[in-house]
Tab-separated table of N, CA, C and O in Angstrom:
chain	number	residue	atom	x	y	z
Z	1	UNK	N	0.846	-1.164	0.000
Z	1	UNK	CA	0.000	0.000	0.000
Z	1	UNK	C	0.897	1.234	0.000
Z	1	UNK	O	1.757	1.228	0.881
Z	2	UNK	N	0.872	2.185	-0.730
Z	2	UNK	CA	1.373	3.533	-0.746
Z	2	UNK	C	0.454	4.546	-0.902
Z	2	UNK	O	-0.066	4.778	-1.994
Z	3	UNK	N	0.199	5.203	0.152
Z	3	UNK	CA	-0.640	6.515	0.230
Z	3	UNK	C	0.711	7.576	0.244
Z	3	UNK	O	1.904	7.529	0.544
Z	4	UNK	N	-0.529	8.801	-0.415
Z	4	UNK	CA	0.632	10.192	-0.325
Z	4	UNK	C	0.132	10.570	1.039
Z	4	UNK	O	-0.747	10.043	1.721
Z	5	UNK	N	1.140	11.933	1.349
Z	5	UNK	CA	1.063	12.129	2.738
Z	5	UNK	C	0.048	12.488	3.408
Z	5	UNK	O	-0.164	12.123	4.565
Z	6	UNK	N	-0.632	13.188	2.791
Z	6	UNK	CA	-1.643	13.776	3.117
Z	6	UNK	C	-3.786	13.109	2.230
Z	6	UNK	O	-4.841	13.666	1.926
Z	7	UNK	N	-3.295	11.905	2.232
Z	7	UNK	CA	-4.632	10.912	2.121
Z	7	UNK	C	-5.185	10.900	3.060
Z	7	UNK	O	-4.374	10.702	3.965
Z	8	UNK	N	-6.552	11.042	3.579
Z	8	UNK	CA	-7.538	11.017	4.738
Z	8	UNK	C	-8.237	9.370	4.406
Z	8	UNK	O	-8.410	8.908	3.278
Z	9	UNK	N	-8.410	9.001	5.104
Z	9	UNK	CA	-9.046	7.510	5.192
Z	9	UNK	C	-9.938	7.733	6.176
Z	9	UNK	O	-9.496	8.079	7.272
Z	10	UNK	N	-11.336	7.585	5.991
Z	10	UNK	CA	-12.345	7.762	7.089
Z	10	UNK	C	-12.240	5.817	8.086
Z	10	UNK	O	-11.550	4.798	8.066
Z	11	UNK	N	-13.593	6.463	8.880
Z	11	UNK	CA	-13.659	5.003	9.851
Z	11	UNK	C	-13.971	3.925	8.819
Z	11	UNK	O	-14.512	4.215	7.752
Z	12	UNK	N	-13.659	2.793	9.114
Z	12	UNK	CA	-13.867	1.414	8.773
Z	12	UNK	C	-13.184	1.294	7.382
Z	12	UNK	O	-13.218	0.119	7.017
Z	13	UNK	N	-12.361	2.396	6.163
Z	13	UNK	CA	-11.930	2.006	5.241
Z	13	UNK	C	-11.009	0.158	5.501
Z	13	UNK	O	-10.569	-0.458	6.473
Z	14	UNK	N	-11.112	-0.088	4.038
Z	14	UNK	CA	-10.426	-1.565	4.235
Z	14	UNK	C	-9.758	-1.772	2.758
Z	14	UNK	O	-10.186	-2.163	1.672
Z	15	UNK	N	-8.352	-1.264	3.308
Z	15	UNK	CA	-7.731	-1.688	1.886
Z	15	UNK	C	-6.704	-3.156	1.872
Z	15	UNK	O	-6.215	-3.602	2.910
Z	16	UNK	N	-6.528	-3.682	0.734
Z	16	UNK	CA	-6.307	-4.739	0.601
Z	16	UNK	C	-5.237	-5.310	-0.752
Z	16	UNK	O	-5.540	-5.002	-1.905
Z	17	UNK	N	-4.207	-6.005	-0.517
Z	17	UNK	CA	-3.248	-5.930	-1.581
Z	17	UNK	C	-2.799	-4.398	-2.389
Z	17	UNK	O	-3.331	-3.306	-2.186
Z	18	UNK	N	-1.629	-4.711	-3.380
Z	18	UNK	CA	-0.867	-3.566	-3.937
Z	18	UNK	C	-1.930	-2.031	-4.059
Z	18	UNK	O	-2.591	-2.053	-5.097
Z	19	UNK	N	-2.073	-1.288	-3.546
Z	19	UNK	CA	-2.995	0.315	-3.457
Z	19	UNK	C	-2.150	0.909	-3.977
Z	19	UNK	O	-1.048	0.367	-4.066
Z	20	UNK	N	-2.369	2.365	-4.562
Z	20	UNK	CA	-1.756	3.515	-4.358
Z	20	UNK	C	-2.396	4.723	-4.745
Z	20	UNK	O	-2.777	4.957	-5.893
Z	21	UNK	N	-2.512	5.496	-3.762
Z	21	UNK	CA	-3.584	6.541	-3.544
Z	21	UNK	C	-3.014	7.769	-3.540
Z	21	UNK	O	-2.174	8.054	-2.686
Z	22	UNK	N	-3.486	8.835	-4.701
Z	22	UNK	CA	-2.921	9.960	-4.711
Z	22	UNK	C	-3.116	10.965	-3.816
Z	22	UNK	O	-4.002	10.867	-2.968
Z	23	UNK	N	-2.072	12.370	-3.924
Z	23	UNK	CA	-2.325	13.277	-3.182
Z	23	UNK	C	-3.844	13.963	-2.942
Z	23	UNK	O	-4.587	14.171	-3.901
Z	24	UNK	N	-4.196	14.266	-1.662
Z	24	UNK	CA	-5.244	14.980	-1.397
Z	24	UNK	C	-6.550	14.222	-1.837
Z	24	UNK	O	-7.593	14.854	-2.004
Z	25	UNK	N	-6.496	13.091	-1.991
Z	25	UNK	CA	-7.717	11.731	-2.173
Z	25	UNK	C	-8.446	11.597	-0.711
Z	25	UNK	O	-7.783	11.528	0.323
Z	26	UNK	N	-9.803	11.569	-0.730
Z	26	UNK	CA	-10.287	11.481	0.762
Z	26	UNK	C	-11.452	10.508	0.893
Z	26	UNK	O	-12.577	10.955	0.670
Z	27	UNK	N	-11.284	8.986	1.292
Z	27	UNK	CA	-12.464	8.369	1.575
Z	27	UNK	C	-12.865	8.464	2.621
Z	27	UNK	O	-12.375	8.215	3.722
Z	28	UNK	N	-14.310	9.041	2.131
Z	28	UNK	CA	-15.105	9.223	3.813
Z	28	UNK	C	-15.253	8.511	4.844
Z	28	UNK	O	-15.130	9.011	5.962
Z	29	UNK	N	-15.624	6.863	4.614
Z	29	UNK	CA	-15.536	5.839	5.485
Z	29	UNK	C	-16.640	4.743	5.133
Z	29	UNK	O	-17.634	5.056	4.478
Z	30	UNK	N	-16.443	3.552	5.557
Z	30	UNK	CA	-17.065	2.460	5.056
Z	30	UNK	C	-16.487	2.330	3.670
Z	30	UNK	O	-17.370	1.863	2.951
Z	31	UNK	N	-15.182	2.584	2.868
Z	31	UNK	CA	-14.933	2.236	1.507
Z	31	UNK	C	-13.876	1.028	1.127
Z	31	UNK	O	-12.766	1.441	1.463
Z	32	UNK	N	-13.783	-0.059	0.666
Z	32	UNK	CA	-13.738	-1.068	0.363
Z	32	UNK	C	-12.146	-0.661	-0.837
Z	32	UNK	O	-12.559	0.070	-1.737
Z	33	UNK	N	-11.182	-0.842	-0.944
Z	33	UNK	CA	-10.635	-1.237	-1.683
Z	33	UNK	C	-9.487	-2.147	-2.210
Z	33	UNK	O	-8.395	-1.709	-1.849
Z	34	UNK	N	-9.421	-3.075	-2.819
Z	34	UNK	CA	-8.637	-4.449	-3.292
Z	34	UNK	C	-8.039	-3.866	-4.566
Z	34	UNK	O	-8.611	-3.295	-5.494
Z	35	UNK	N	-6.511	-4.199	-4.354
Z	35	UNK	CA	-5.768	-4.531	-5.741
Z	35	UNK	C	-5.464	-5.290	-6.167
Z	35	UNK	O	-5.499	-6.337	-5.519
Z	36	UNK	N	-4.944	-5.316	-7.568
Z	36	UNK	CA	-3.793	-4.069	-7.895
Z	36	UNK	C	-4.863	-2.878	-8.234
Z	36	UNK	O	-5.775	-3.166	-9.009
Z	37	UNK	N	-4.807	-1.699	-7.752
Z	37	UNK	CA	-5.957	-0.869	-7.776
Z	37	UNK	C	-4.624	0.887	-7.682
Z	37	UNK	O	-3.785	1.004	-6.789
Z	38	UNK	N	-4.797	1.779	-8.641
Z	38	UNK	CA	-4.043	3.503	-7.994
Z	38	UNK	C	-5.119	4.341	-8.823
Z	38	UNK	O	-5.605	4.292	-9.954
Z	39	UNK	N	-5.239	5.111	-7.714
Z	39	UNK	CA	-6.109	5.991	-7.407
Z	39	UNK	C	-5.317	7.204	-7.809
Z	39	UNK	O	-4.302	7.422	-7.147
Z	40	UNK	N	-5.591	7.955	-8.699
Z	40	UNK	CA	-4.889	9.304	-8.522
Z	40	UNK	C	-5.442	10.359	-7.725
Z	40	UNK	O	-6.125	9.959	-6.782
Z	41	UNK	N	-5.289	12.042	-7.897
Z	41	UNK	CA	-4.984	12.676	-6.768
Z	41	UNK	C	-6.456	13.311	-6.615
Z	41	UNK	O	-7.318	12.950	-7.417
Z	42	UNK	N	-6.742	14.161	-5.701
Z	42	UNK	CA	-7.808	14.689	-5.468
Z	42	UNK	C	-9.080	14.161	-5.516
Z	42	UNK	O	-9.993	14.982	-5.426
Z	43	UNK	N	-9.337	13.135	-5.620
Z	43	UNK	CA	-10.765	12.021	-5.468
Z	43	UNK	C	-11.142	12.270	-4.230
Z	43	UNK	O	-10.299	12.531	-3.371
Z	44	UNK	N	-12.798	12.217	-3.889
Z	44	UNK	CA	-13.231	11.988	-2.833
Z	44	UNK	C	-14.286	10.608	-3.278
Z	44	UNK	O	-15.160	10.455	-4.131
Z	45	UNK	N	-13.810	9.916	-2.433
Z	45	UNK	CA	-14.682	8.618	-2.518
Z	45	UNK	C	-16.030	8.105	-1.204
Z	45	UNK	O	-15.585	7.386	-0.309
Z	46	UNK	N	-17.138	8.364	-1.141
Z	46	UNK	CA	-17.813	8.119	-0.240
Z	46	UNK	C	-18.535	6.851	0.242
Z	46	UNK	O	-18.512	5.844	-0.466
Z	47	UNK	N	-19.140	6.865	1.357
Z	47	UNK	CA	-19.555	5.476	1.666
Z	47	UNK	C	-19.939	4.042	0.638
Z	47	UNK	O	-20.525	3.952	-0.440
Z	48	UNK	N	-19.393	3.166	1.416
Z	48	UNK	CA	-19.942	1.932	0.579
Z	48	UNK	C	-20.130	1.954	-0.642
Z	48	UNK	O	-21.145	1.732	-1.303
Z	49	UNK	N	-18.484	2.401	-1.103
Z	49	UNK	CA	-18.009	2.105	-2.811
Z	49	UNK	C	-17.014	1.248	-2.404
Z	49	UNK	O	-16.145	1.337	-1.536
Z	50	UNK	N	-17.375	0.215	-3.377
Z	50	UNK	CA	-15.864	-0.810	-3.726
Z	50	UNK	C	-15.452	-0.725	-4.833
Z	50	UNK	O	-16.165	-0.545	-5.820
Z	51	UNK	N	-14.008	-0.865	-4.838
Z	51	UNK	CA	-13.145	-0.422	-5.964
Z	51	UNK	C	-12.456	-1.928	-6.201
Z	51	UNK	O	-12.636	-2.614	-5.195
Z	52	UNK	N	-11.820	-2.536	-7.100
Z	52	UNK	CA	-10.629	-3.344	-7.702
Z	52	UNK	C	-11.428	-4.589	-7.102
Z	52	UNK	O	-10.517	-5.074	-6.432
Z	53	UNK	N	-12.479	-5.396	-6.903
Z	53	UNK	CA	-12.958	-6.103	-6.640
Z	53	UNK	C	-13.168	-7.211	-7.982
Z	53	UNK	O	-12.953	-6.672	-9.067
Z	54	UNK	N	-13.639	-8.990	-8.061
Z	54	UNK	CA	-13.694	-9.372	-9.100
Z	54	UNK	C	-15.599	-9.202	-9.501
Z	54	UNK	O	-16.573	-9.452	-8.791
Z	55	UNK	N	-15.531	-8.812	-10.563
Z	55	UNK	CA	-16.706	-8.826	-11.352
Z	55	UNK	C	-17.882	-9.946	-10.569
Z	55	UNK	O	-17.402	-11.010	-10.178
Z	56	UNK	N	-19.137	-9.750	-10.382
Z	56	UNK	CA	-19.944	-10.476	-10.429
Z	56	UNK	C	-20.031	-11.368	-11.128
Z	56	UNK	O	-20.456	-12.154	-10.281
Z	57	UNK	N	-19.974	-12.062	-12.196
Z	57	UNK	CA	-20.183	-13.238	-13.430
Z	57	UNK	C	-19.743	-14.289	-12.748
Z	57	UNK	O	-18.621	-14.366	-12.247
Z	58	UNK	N	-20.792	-15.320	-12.692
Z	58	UNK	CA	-20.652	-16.937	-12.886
Z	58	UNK	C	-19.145	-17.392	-13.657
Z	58	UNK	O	-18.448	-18.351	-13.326
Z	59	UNK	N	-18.915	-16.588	-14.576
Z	59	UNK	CA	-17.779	-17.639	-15.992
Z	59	UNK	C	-16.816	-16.553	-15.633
Z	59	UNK	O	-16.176	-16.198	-16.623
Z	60	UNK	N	-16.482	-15.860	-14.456
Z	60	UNK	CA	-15.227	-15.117	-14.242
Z	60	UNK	C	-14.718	-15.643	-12.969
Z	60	UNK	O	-15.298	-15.881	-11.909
Z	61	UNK	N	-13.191	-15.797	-13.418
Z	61	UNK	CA	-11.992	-16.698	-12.463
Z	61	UNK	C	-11.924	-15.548	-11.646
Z	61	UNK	O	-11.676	-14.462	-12.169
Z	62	UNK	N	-12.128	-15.655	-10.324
Z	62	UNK	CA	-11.460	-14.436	-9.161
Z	62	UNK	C	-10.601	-14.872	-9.156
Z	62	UNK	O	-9.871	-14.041	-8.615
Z	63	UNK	N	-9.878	-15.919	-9.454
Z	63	UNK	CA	-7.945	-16.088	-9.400
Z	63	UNK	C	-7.777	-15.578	-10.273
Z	63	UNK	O	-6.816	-14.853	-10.015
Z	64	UNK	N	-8.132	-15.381	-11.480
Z	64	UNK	CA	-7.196	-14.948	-12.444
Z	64	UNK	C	-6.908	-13.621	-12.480
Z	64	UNK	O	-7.834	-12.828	-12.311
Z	65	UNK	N	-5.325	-13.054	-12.750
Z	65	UNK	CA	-4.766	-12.177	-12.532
Z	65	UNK	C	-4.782	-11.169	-13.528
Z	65	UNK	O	-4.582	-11.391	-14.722
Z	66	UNK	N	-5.025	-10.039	-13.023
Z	66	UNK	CA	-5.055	-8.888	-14.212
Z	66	UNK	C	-5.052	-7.624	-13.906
Z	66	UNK	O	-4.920	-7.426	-12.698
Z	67	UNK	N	-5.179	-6.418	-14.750
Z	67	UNK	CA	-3.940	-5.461	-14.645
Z	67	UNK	C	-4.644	-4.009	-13.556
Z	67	UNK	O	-4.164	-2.923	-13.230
Z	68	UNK	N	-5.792	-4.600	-13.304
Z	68	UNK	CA	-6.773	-4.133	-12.032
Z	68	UNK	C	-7.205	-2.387	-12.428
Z	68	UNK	O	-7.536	-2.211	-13.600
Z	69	UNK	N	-7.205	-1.445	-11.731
Z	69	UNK	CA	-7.981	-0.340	-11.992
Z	69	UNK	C	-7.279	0.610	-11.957
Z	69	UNK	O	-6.394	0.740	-11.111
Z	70	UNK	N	-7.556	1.536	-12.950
Z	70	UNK	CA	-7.028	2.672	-12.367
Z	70	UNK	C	-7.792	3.948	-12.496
Z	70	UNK	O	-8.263	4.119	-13.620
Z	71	UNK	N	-8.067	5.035	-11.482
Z	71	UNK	CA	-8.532	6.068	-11.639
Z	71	UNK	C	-8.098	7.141	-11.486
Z	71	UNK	O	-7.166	7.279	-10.693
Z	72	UNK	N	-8.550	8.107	-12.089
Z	72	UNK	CA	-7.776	9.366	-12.702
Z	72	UNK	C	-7.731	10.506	-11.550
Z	72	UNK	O	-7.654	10.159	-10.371
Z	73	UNK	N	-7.786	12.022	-11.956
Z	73	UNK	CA	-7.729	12.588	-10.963
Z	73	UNK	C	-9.087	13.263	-10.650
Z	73	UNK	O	-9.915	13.165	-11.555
Z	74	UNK	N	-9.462	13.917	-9.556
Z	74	UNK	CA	-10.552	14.968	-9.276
Z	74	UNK	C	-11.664	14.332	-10.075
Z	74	UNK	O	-12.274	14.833	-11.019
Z	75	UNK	N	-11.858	12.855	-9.403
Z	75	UNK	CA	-13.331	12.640	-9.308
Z	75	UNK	C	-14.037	12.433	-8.088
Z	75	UNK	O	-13.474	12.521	-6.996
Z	76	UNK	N	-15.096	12.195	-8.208
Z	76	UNK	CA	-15.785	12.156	-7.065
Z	76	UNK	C	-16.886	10.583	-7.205
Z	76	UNK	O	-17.687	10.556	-8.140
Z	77	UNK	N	-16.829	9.545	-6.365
Z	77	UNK	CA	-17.784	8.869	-6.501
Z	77	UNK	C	-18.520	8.752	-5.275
Z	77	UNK	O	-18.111	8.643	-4.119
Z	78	UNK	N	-19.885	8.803	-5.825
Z	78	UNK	CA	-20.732	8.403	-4.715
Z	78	UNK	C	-20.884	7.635	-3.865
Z	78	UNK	O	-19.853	7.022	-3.586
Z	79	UNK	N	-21.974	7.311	-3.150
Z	79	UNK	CA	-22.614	6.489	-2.172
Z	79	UNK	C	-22.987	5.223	-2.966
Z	79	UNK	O	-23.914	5.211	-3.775
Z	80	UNK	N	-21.881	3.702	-2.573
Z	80	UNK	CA	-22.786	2.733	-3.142
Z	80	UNK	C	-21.900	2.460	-5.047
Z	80	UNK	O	-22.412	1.656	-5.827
Z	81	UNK	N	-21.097	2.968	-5.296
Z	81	UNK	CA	-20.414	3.131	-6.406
Z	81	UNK	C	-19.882	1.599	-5.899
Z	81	UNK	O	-19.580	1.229	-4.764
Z	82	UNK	N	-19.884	0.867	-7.157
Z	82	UNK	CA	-19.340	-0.460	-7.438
Z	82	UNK	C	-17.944	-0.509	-8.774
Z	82	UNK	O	-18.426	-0.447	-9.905
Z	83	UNK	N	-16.451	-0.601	-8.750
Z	83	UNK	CA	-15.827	-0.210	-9.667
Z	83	UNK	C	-15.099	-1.689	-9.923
Z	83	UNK	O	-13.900	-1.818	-9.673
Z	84	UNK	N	-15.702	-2.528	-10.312
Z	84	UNK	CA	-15.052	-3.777	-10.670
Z	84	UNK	C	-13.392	-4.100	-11.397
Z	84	UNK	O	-12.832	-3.070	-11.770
Z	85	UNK	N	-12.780	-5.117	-11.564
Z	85	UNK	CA	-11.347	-5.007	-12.457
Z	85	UNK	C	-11.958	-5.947	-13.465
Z	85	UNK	O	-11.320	-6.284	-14.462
């Protein structure tokens, strides 16, 4: 995991394998994220969004390995945002 210095992580965030979270990025709390997953800078991410998670589908391998997510800068996702790899 590599956060910049100044990343805010609210209560209960849960990150998980390779992260990297840009400057001034702020999850409010309750947010879910699994890599390989980098976040660039200025995002605010709010409750109960999961990020780098495997797809819902029956005919998709959660073992199988791949090149996971990446998001850009100065977005904002909501409440409940689902961002699959």
């Amino acid at each position: 995991m590599e956060l910049a210095d100044d990343v805010v992580l609210g209560p209960r965030c849960t990150i998980t394998g390779p992260v990297r979270i840009g400057a001034g990025t702020r999850a409010v709390g309750d947010v879910w994220i699994s890599g390989p997953t980098t976040i660039g800078e200025g995002n605010t991410i709010y409750p109960f969004t999961t990020i780098g998670f495997a797809p819902q589908a029956r005919d998709f391998d959660i073992d199988q390995k791949g090149p996971g997510v990446l998001i850009g800068f100065r977005n904002t996702l909501r409440e409940h945002v689902t961002v699959n790899r």
